[in-house]
Short mmCIF file of C-alpha atoms and ligand atoms in Angstrom, two decimals:
data_model
loop_
_atom_site.label_atom_id
_atom_site.label_comp_id
_atom_site.label_asym_id
_atom_site.label_seq_id
_atom_site.Cartn_x
_atom_site.Cartn_y
_atom_site.Cartn_z
CA MET O 1053 84.12 87.21 89.93
CA GLU O 1054 85.62 89.06 92.94
CA GLN O 1055 87.74 92.02 91.88
CA ILE O 1056 91.49 91.68 92.08
CA ILE O 1057 94.37 94.09 91.42
CA ARG O 1058 97.47 93.30 89.37
CA ILE O 1059 100.86 94.69 90.50
CA ALA O 1060 103.96 94.66 88.23
CA VAL O 1061 107.19 94.23 90.27
CA GLN O 1062 110.81 93.71 89.02
CA LYS O 1063 111.60 90.20 88.50
CA SER O 1064 115.25 90.24 89.67
CA GLY O 1065 117.41 93.42 90.16
CA ARG O 1066 117.96 96.16 92.49
CA LEU O 1067 114.22 96.94 93.06
CA SER O 1068 113.09 93.40 93.63
CA ASP O 1069 114.00 92.54 97.18
CA ASP O 1070 112.80 95.78 98.68
CA SER O 1071 109.55 95.78 96.63
CA LEU O 1072 108.69 92.30 97.82
CA ALA O 1073 109.80 93.09 101.43
CA LEU O 1074 107.45 95.96 101.53
CA ILE O 1075 104.45 93.95 100.20
CA LYS O 1076 105.23 91.23 102.91
CA GLU O 1077 105.51 93.92 105.55
CA CYS O 1078 101.94 94.95 104.63
CA GLY O 1079 100.92 91.47 105.64
CA ILE O 1080 100.38 90.19 102.07
CA LYS O 1081 101.32 86.69 101.62
CA PHE O 1082 102.39 85.09 98.23
CA TYR O 1083 104.72 82.50 96.65
CA ASN O 1084 107.58 83.89 94.40
CA GLY O 1085 109.32 80.66 93.46
CA THR O 1086 112.29 81.19 90.96
CA GLY O 1087 111.33 81.61 87.43
CA LYS O 1088 107.71 82.43 88.18
CA LEU O 1089 106.25 85.17 86.12
CA LYS O 1090 102.85 85.28 88.03
CA SER O 1091 101.75 84.72 91.52
CA THR O 1092 98.52 85.36 93.46
CA SER O 1093 98.25 86.40 97.05
CA THR O 1094 96.46 83.88 99.21
CA ASN O 1095 95.19 86.56 101.78
CA PHE O 1096 94.74 89.85 99.77
CA PRO O 1097 93.07 90.43 96.27
CA ILE O 1098 96.29 91.00 94.43
CA GLU O 1099 98.25 89.24 91.61
CA PHE O 1100 101.87 89.82 90.81
CA LEU O 1101 103.56 90.05 87.51
CA PHE O 1102 107.37 89.64 87.69
CA LEU O 1103 108.86 91.86 84.82
CA ARG O 1104 111.86 93.71 83.64
CA ASP O 1105 111.76 97.21 85.19
CA ASP O 1106 111.88 98.88 81.66
CA ASP O 1107 108.60 97.30 80.85
CA ILE O 1108 106.66 98.24 83.99
CA PRO O 1109 105.60 101.81 83.01
CA GLY O 1110 104.26 100.70 79.71
CA TYR O 1111 102.26 97.68 81.21
CA VAL O 1112 100.76 100.00 83.75
CA ALA O 1113 99.85 102.65 81.26
CA ASP O 1114 98.22 99.94 78.97
CA GLY O 1115 96.19 98.54 81.91
CA VAL O 1116 97.93 95.20 81.69
CA ALA O 1117 98.90 95.83 85.17
CA ASP O 1118 96.88 98.17 87.67
CA LEU O 1119 99.95 99.05 89.69
CA GLY O 1120 103.77 98.94 89.42
CA ILE O 1121 106.75 99.55 91.32
CA VAL O 1122 109.65 101.22 89.37
CA GLY O 1123 112.45 103.75 89.66
CA GLU O 1124 111.69 107.19 88.77
CA ASN O 1125 114.55 107.34 86.39
CA GLU O 1126 112.70 104.55 84.33
CA LEU O 1127 109.40 106.09 84.79
CA VAL O 1128 110.43 109.60 83.53
CA GLU O 1129 112.58 108.04 80.80
CA LYS O 1130 109.73 105.90 79.39
CA ASP O 1131 107.34 109.00 79.51
CA LYS O 1132 104.09 106.90 79.98
CA ASP O 1133 100.88 108.39 81.08
CA VAL O 1134 100.49 106.82 84.61
CA LEU O 1135 99.75 108.17 88.08
CA THR O 1136 102.62 108.41 90.69
CA LEU O 1137 100.77 107.24 94.07
CA LYS O 1138 103.66 107.20 96.43
CA LYS O 1139 107.49 107.61 96.81
CA LEU O 1140 108.70 104.38 98.37
CA GLY O 1141 111.96 105.49 99.82
CA PHE O 1142 114.16 102.64 98.58
CA SER O 1143 116.49 102.21 95.45
CA LYS O 1144 117.61 105.71 95.94
CA CYS O 1145 120.11 106.81 93.19
CA ARG O 1146 121.15 109.77 90.93
CA LEU O 1147 121.57 110.22 87.18
CA SER O 1148 124.81 112.19 86.63
CA LEU O 1149 127.07 113.53 83.92
CA ALA O 1150 130.72 112.20 84.22
CA ILE O 1151 133.88 112.78 82.39
CA PRO O 1152 137.51 111.44 82.39
CA LYS O 1153 139.16 112.18 85.71
CA GLY O 1154 141.96 114.11 84.18
CA GLN O 1155 139.85 116.55 82.10
CA ASP O 1156 139.26 120.02 83.33
CA TYR O 1157 135.68 120.82 83.78
CA PRO O 1158 134.74 124.46 83.37
CA GLY O 1159 130.96 123.95 83.78
CA LEU O 1160 128.27 122.62 81.57
CA GLU O 1161 129.51 124.20 78.39
CA PHE O 1162 132.09 121.45 78.51
CA PHE O 1163 129.33 119.41 76.78
CA GLN O 1164 128.55 121.89 74.02
CA GLY O 1165 129.03 119.96 70.73
CA LYS O 1166 130.27 116.86 72.47
CA ASN O 1167 129.18 113.12 72.41
CA ILE O 1168 127.54 111.90 75.44
CA ALA O 1169 126.71 108.13 76.06
CA THR O 1170 123.74 107.15 78.04
CA SER O 1171 120.86 104.75 78.49
CA TYR O 1172 118.67 107.78 79.36
CA PRO O 1173 118.33 109.85 76.13
CA LYS O 1174 115.15 111.48 77.17
CA ILE O 1175 116.07 112.71 80.60
CA LEU O 1176 119.43 113.83 79.33
CA GLY O 1177 118.08 115.52 76.15
CA ASP O 1178 115.50 117.46 78.07
CA TYR O 1179 118.20 118.53 80.81
CA LEU O 1180 120.56 119.84 78.09
CA THR O 1181 117.75 121.64 76.20
CA SER O 1182 116.63 123.26 79.35
CA LYS O 1183 120.36 124.44 79.86
CA GLY O 1184 120.85 125.68 76.20
CA ILE O 1185 123.57 122.93 75.59
CA LYS O 1186 123.63 121.20 72.22
CA ALA O 1187 125.32 117.81 72.44
CA ASP O 1188 125.26 114.52 70.36
CA ILE O 1189 123.55 111.80 72.58
CA HIS O 1190 124.47 108.29 71.91
CA GLU O 1191 122.04 105.88 73.36
CA ILE O 1192 123.60 102.55 74.55
CA SER O 1193 121.91 100.03 76.67
CA GLY O 1194 124.62 98.86 79.10
CA SER O 1195 128.28 99.31 80.25
CA VAL O 1196 127.83 103.16 79.55
CA GLU O 1197 130.82 103.81 81.76
CA ILE O 1198 133.37 102.37 79.26
CA ALA O 1199 132.29 104.73 76.37
CA PRO O 1200 134.94 107.33 77.00
CA SER O 1201 137.84 104.86 77.16
CA ILE O 1202 136.96 103.29 73.95
CA GLY O 1203 136.48 106.57 72.22
CA LEU O 1204 132.83 106.41 71.83
CA ALA O 1205 131.99 109.68 73.75
CA GLU O 1206 133.79 112.47 75.78
CA GLY O 1207 131.31 112.10 78.56
CA ILE O 1208 128.59 109.78 80.01
CA CYS O 1209 125.34 110.18 81.68
CA ASP O 1210 124.56 107.25 84.01
CA ILE O 1211 123.00 106.02 87.18
CA VAL O 1212 125.40 106.69 90.19
CA SER O 1213 124.93 105.46 93.76
CA SER O 1214 128.17 105.03 95.72
CA GLY O 1215 130.28 106.46 92.95
CA SER O 1216 132.63 103.44 92.81
CA THR O 1217 131.82 102.27 89.23
CA LEU O 1218 132.70 105.87 87.96
CA MET O 1219 135.99 105.74 90.01
CA MET O 1220 136.94 102.25 88.83
CA ASN O 1221 136.55 103.52 85.10
CA GLY O 1222 138.61 106.53 85.54
CA LEU O 1223 135.67 109.02 85.55
CA LYS O 1224 134.48 111.85 87.73
CA GLU O 1225 130.97 113.02 88.46
CA VAL O 1226 130.49 116.65 87.29
CA GLU O 1227 126.76 117.21 87.34
CA GLU O 1228 123.85 115.56 88.95
CA ILE O 1229 120.89 115.98 86.74
CA PHE O 1230 118.08 113.81 88.27
CA LYS O 1231 117.48 112.22 91.66
CA SER O 1232 115.51 108.88 91.79
CA GLU O 1233 113.94 106.48 94.22
CA ALA O 1234 111.34 103.72 93.72
CA VAL O 1235 107.73 104.78 93.30
CA LEU O 1236 104.31 103.11 93.29
CA ILE O 1237 102.53 103.95 90.07
CA SER O 1238 98.95 103.34 88.95
CA ASN O 1239 96.83 103.03 85.77
CA HIS O 1240 94.78 106.26 85.23
CA ASP O 1241 91.39 104.44 84.87
CA LEU O 1242 90.85 101.93 87.63
CA ASN O 1243 87.24 101.21 88.57
CA GLU O 1244 85.89 101.83 91.92
CA ALA O 1245 86.27 98.27 93.22
CA LYS O 1246 89.94 98.39 92.17
CA LYS O 1247 90.36 101.81 93.70
CA SER O 1248 89.16 100.62 97.00
CA ILE O 1249 91.77 97.75 96.96
CA VAL O 1250 94.49 100.26 96.09
CA ASP O 1251 93.45 102.52 99.02
CA LYS O 1252 93.81 99.35 101.48
CA LEU O 1253 97.04 98.65 100.04
CA LEU O 1254 98.24 102.36 100.41
CA PHE O 1255 96.79 102.50 103.99
CA ARG O 1256 99.18 99.37 104.88
CA MET O 1257 102.12 100.85 103.13
CA ASN O 1258 101.75 104.35 104.94
CA ALA O 1259 101.47 102.50 108.15
CA VAL O 1260 104.73 100.48 107.46
CA GLN O 1261 106.52 103.62 106.31
CA LYS O 1262 105.53 105.63 109.21
CA GLY O 1263 106.61 102.76 111.56
CA LYS O 1264 110.11 102.71 109.90
CA ILE O 1265 110.65 106.45 110.50
CA SER O 1266 109.49 106.37 114.09
CA LYS O 1267 110.78 104.90 117.31
CA TYR O 1268 109.12 104.05 120.45
CA VAL O 1269 111.02 105.40 123.27
CA LEU O 1270 110.87 104.57 126.97
CA MET O 1271 112.73 106.28 129.79
CA ASN O 1272 112.93 106.84 133.55
CA VAL O 1273 112.27 110.34 134.77
CA PRO O 1274 112.33 111.99 138.21
CA ASN O 1275 108.85 113.29 138.93
CA GLU O 1276 109.95 116.98 139.06
CA ALA O 1277 111.37 116.70 135.41
CA ILE O 1278 108.19 115.26 134.04
CA ASP O 1279 106.70 118.65 132.74
CA LYS O 1280 110.02 119.61 131.03
CA ILE O 1281 110.22 116.16 129.47
CA ILE O 1282 106.47 116.21 128.20
CA LYS O 1283 107.33 119.42 126.33
CA LEU O 1284 110.22 117.91 124.50
CA ILE O 1285 108.35 114.69 123.38
CA PRO O 1286 104.67 115.33 122.59
CA GLY O 1287 104.18 111.82 121.31
CA MET O 1288 101.27 110.65 119.03
CA ARG O 1289 98.56 112.23 121.41
CA SER O 1290 100.44 112.69 124.55
CA PRO O 1291 103.20 110.60 126.28
CA THR O 1292 102.31 107.77 128.53
CA ILE O 1293 103.49 108.23 132.21
CA LEU O 1294 103.59 105.33 134.53
CA PRO O 1295 104.87 105.33 138.17
CA LEU O 1296 108.09 103.37 138.99
CA ALA O 1297 108.30 101.16 142.13
CA GLN O 1298 110.99 103.49 143.22
CA GLU O 1299 109.33 106.64 144.90
CA GLY O 1300 109.61 109.89 143.04
CA TRP O 1301 110.31 108.39 139.53
CA SER O 1302 108.11 107.65 136.47
CA SER O 1303 108.53 105.71 133.25
CA VAL O 1304 107.71 107.82 130.28
CA HIS O 1305 106.78 106.38 126.90
CA SER O 1306 106.48 108.15 123.60
CA VAL O 1307 107.09 108.05 119.77
CA LEU O 1308 109.95 110.03 118.18
CA ASN O 1309 110.76 110.70 114.61
CA GLU O 1310 114.03 109.13 113.40
CA ASP O 1311 115.06 112.54 111.68
CA THR O 1312 115.24 114.43 114.93
CA PHE O 1313 115.88 111.33 117.10
CA TRP O 1314 119.47 112.19 118.36
CA GLU O 1315 118.76 115.82 119.02
CA HIS O 1316 115.84 114.72 121.15
CA ILE O 1317 117.75 112.15 123.07
CA GLU O 1318 120.37 114.73 123.93
CA GLU O 1319 117.77 117.17 125.20
CA LEU O 1320 116.10 114.50 127.19
CA ARG O 1321 119.14 113.40 128.97
CA ALA O 1322 119.89 116.98 129.66
CA ALA O 1323 116.47 117.45 131.23
CA GLY O 1324 117.04 114.47 133.56
CA ALA O 1325 115.88 111.27 131.69
CA GLU O 1326 117.74 108.13 132.47
CA GLY O 1327 117.74 104.55 131.19
CA ILE O 1328 116.42 105.48 127.77
CA LEU O 1329 115.20 102.46 125.72
CA VAL O 1330 114.66 102.84 122.04
CA VAL O 1331 112.48 100.24 120.21
CA PRO O 1332 111.70 99.88 116.50
CA ILE O 1333 108.04 100.16 115.43
CA GLU O 1334 106.63 97.65 112.89
CA LYS O 1335 103.54 99.43 111.93
CA MET O 1336 101.89 102.78 112.99
CA ILE O 1337 98.37 103.55 112.40
CA LEU O 1338 97.33 107.04 113.20
O1 LIG L 1332 116.74 93.42 84.36
P1 LIG L 1332 116.10 94.78 84.58
O2 LIG L 1332 115.78 95.58 83.32
O3 LIG L 1332 114.77 94.62 85.37
O4 LIG L 1332 116.93 95.53 85.52
P2 LIG L 1332 117.97 96.70 85.22
O5 LIG L 1332 119.45 96.06 85.11
O6 LIG L 1332 117.64 97.55 84.24
O7 LIG L 1332 118.18 97.49 86.51
P3 LIG L 1332 118.79 97.30 88.03
O8 LIG L 1332 118.14 96.11 88.70
O9 LIG L 1332 120.18 97.41 87.95
O10 LIG L 1332 118.08 98.66 88.59
C1 LIG L 1332 116.90 98.98 88.82
C2 LIG L 1332 116.75 100.34 89.41
O11 LIG L 1332 117.38 100.52 90.69
C3 LIG L 1332 117.25 101.37 88.60
O12 LIG L 1332 116.41 101.79 87.48
C4 LIG L 1332 117.44 102.67 89.59
O13 LIG L 1332 116.32 103.19 89.73
C5 LIG L 1332 117.72 101.71 90.82
N1 LIG L 1332 119.19 101.87 91.27
C6 LIG L 1332 119.65 102.27 92.42
C7 LIG L 1332 120.33 101.63 90.40
C8 LIG L 1332 121.43 101.84 91.21
N2 LIG L 1332 120.95 102.29 92.42
C9 LIG L 1332 122.70 101.62 90.60
N3 LIG L 1332 123.77 101.83 91.35
N4 LIG L 1332 120.30 101.24 89.19
C10 LIG L 1332 121.55 101.07 88.58
N5 LIG L 1332 122.73 101.19 89.32
C11 LIG L 1332 123.91 100.85 88.62
C12 LIG L 1332 124.45 102.03 87.62
O14 LIG L 1332 123.79 101.73 86.38
C13 LIG L 1332 125.95 101.75 87.42
O15 LIG L 1332 126.40 100.71 86.68
O16 LIG L 1332 125.11 100.65 89.44
C14 LIG L 1332 126.26 101.31 88.96
C15 LIG L 1332 126.57 102.55 89.76
O17 LIG L 1332 126.67 102.04 91.14
P4 LIG L 1332 127.76 102.79 92.15
O18 LIG L 1332 127.34 102.43 93.40
O19 LIG L 1332 129.12 102.14 91.67
O20 LIG L 1332 127.81 104.24 91.80
ZN1 LIG L 1333 116.02 97.46 83.08
#
């Protein structure tokens, strides 16, 4: 039988849409009708298992799935022996300690001897130990943010994204203890055939990711400014320069990184570039 790899993705939740979108952007076709627990791609040797995120690290460690997409918070909390292949840049959040808004916060010693409610006892326990704080950790699986108002704990440790859940529950964030984003994980013992499929998948994911952080830029430049402009935008190998119908002008094309994009655009305008067009890149293969 031809080799196939199995990837575990979250069935429905904050990771699902971006996980499936990334796989589709890699050109991998599959059907994920509602309620389906399994699906096989029609054009790539990959099979999908749709699971709760809590179960993904364990399934990958046990080899039930070869790969998985999961939040780092869940991965570290579950403490399973798997490989992290790649950070995926979505589902970003932080794990933070929070206390009632009206309380004074003198620093971490606030938590000495206190009760803290969380769904992340391992990450919190390791953090407090490393800081020399002894507290009682109460593990609860959901609605952690109501724990202080019902008298269960003096503080909580939970996932924060915008901060609005804390605010709505009269809490304030006092310490960030862990940063998380979605990661691609793999089983430790893949055979060579599976490894080579994983390499193909990683190659495509890298191309999609590089495309996302890069922009294709086209601009009109007076010929005397070309040298100066080229120094500002080296491009992938070097920029493309095409003559315009109007004498003395050229069109310069290049690729810019999104992080430094606005700085570059300002420099280019100052150097004489006009009519700057910025085009998204779907994939980038170097
Ligand atoms: O059903 P299943 O077990 O698969 O899903 P789940 O309910 O356990 O997880 P889900 O889908 O809520 O989240 C999946 C992953 O997304 C988490 O493990 C994190 O890695 C990541 N993530 C990113 C978040 C958030 N942002 C987030 N805001 N996970 C949870 N939240 C919750 C948080 O628990 C709190 O209740 O949103 C609230 C805080 O949000 P703000 O924006 O109000 O601060
Ligand atoms: Zn979960």
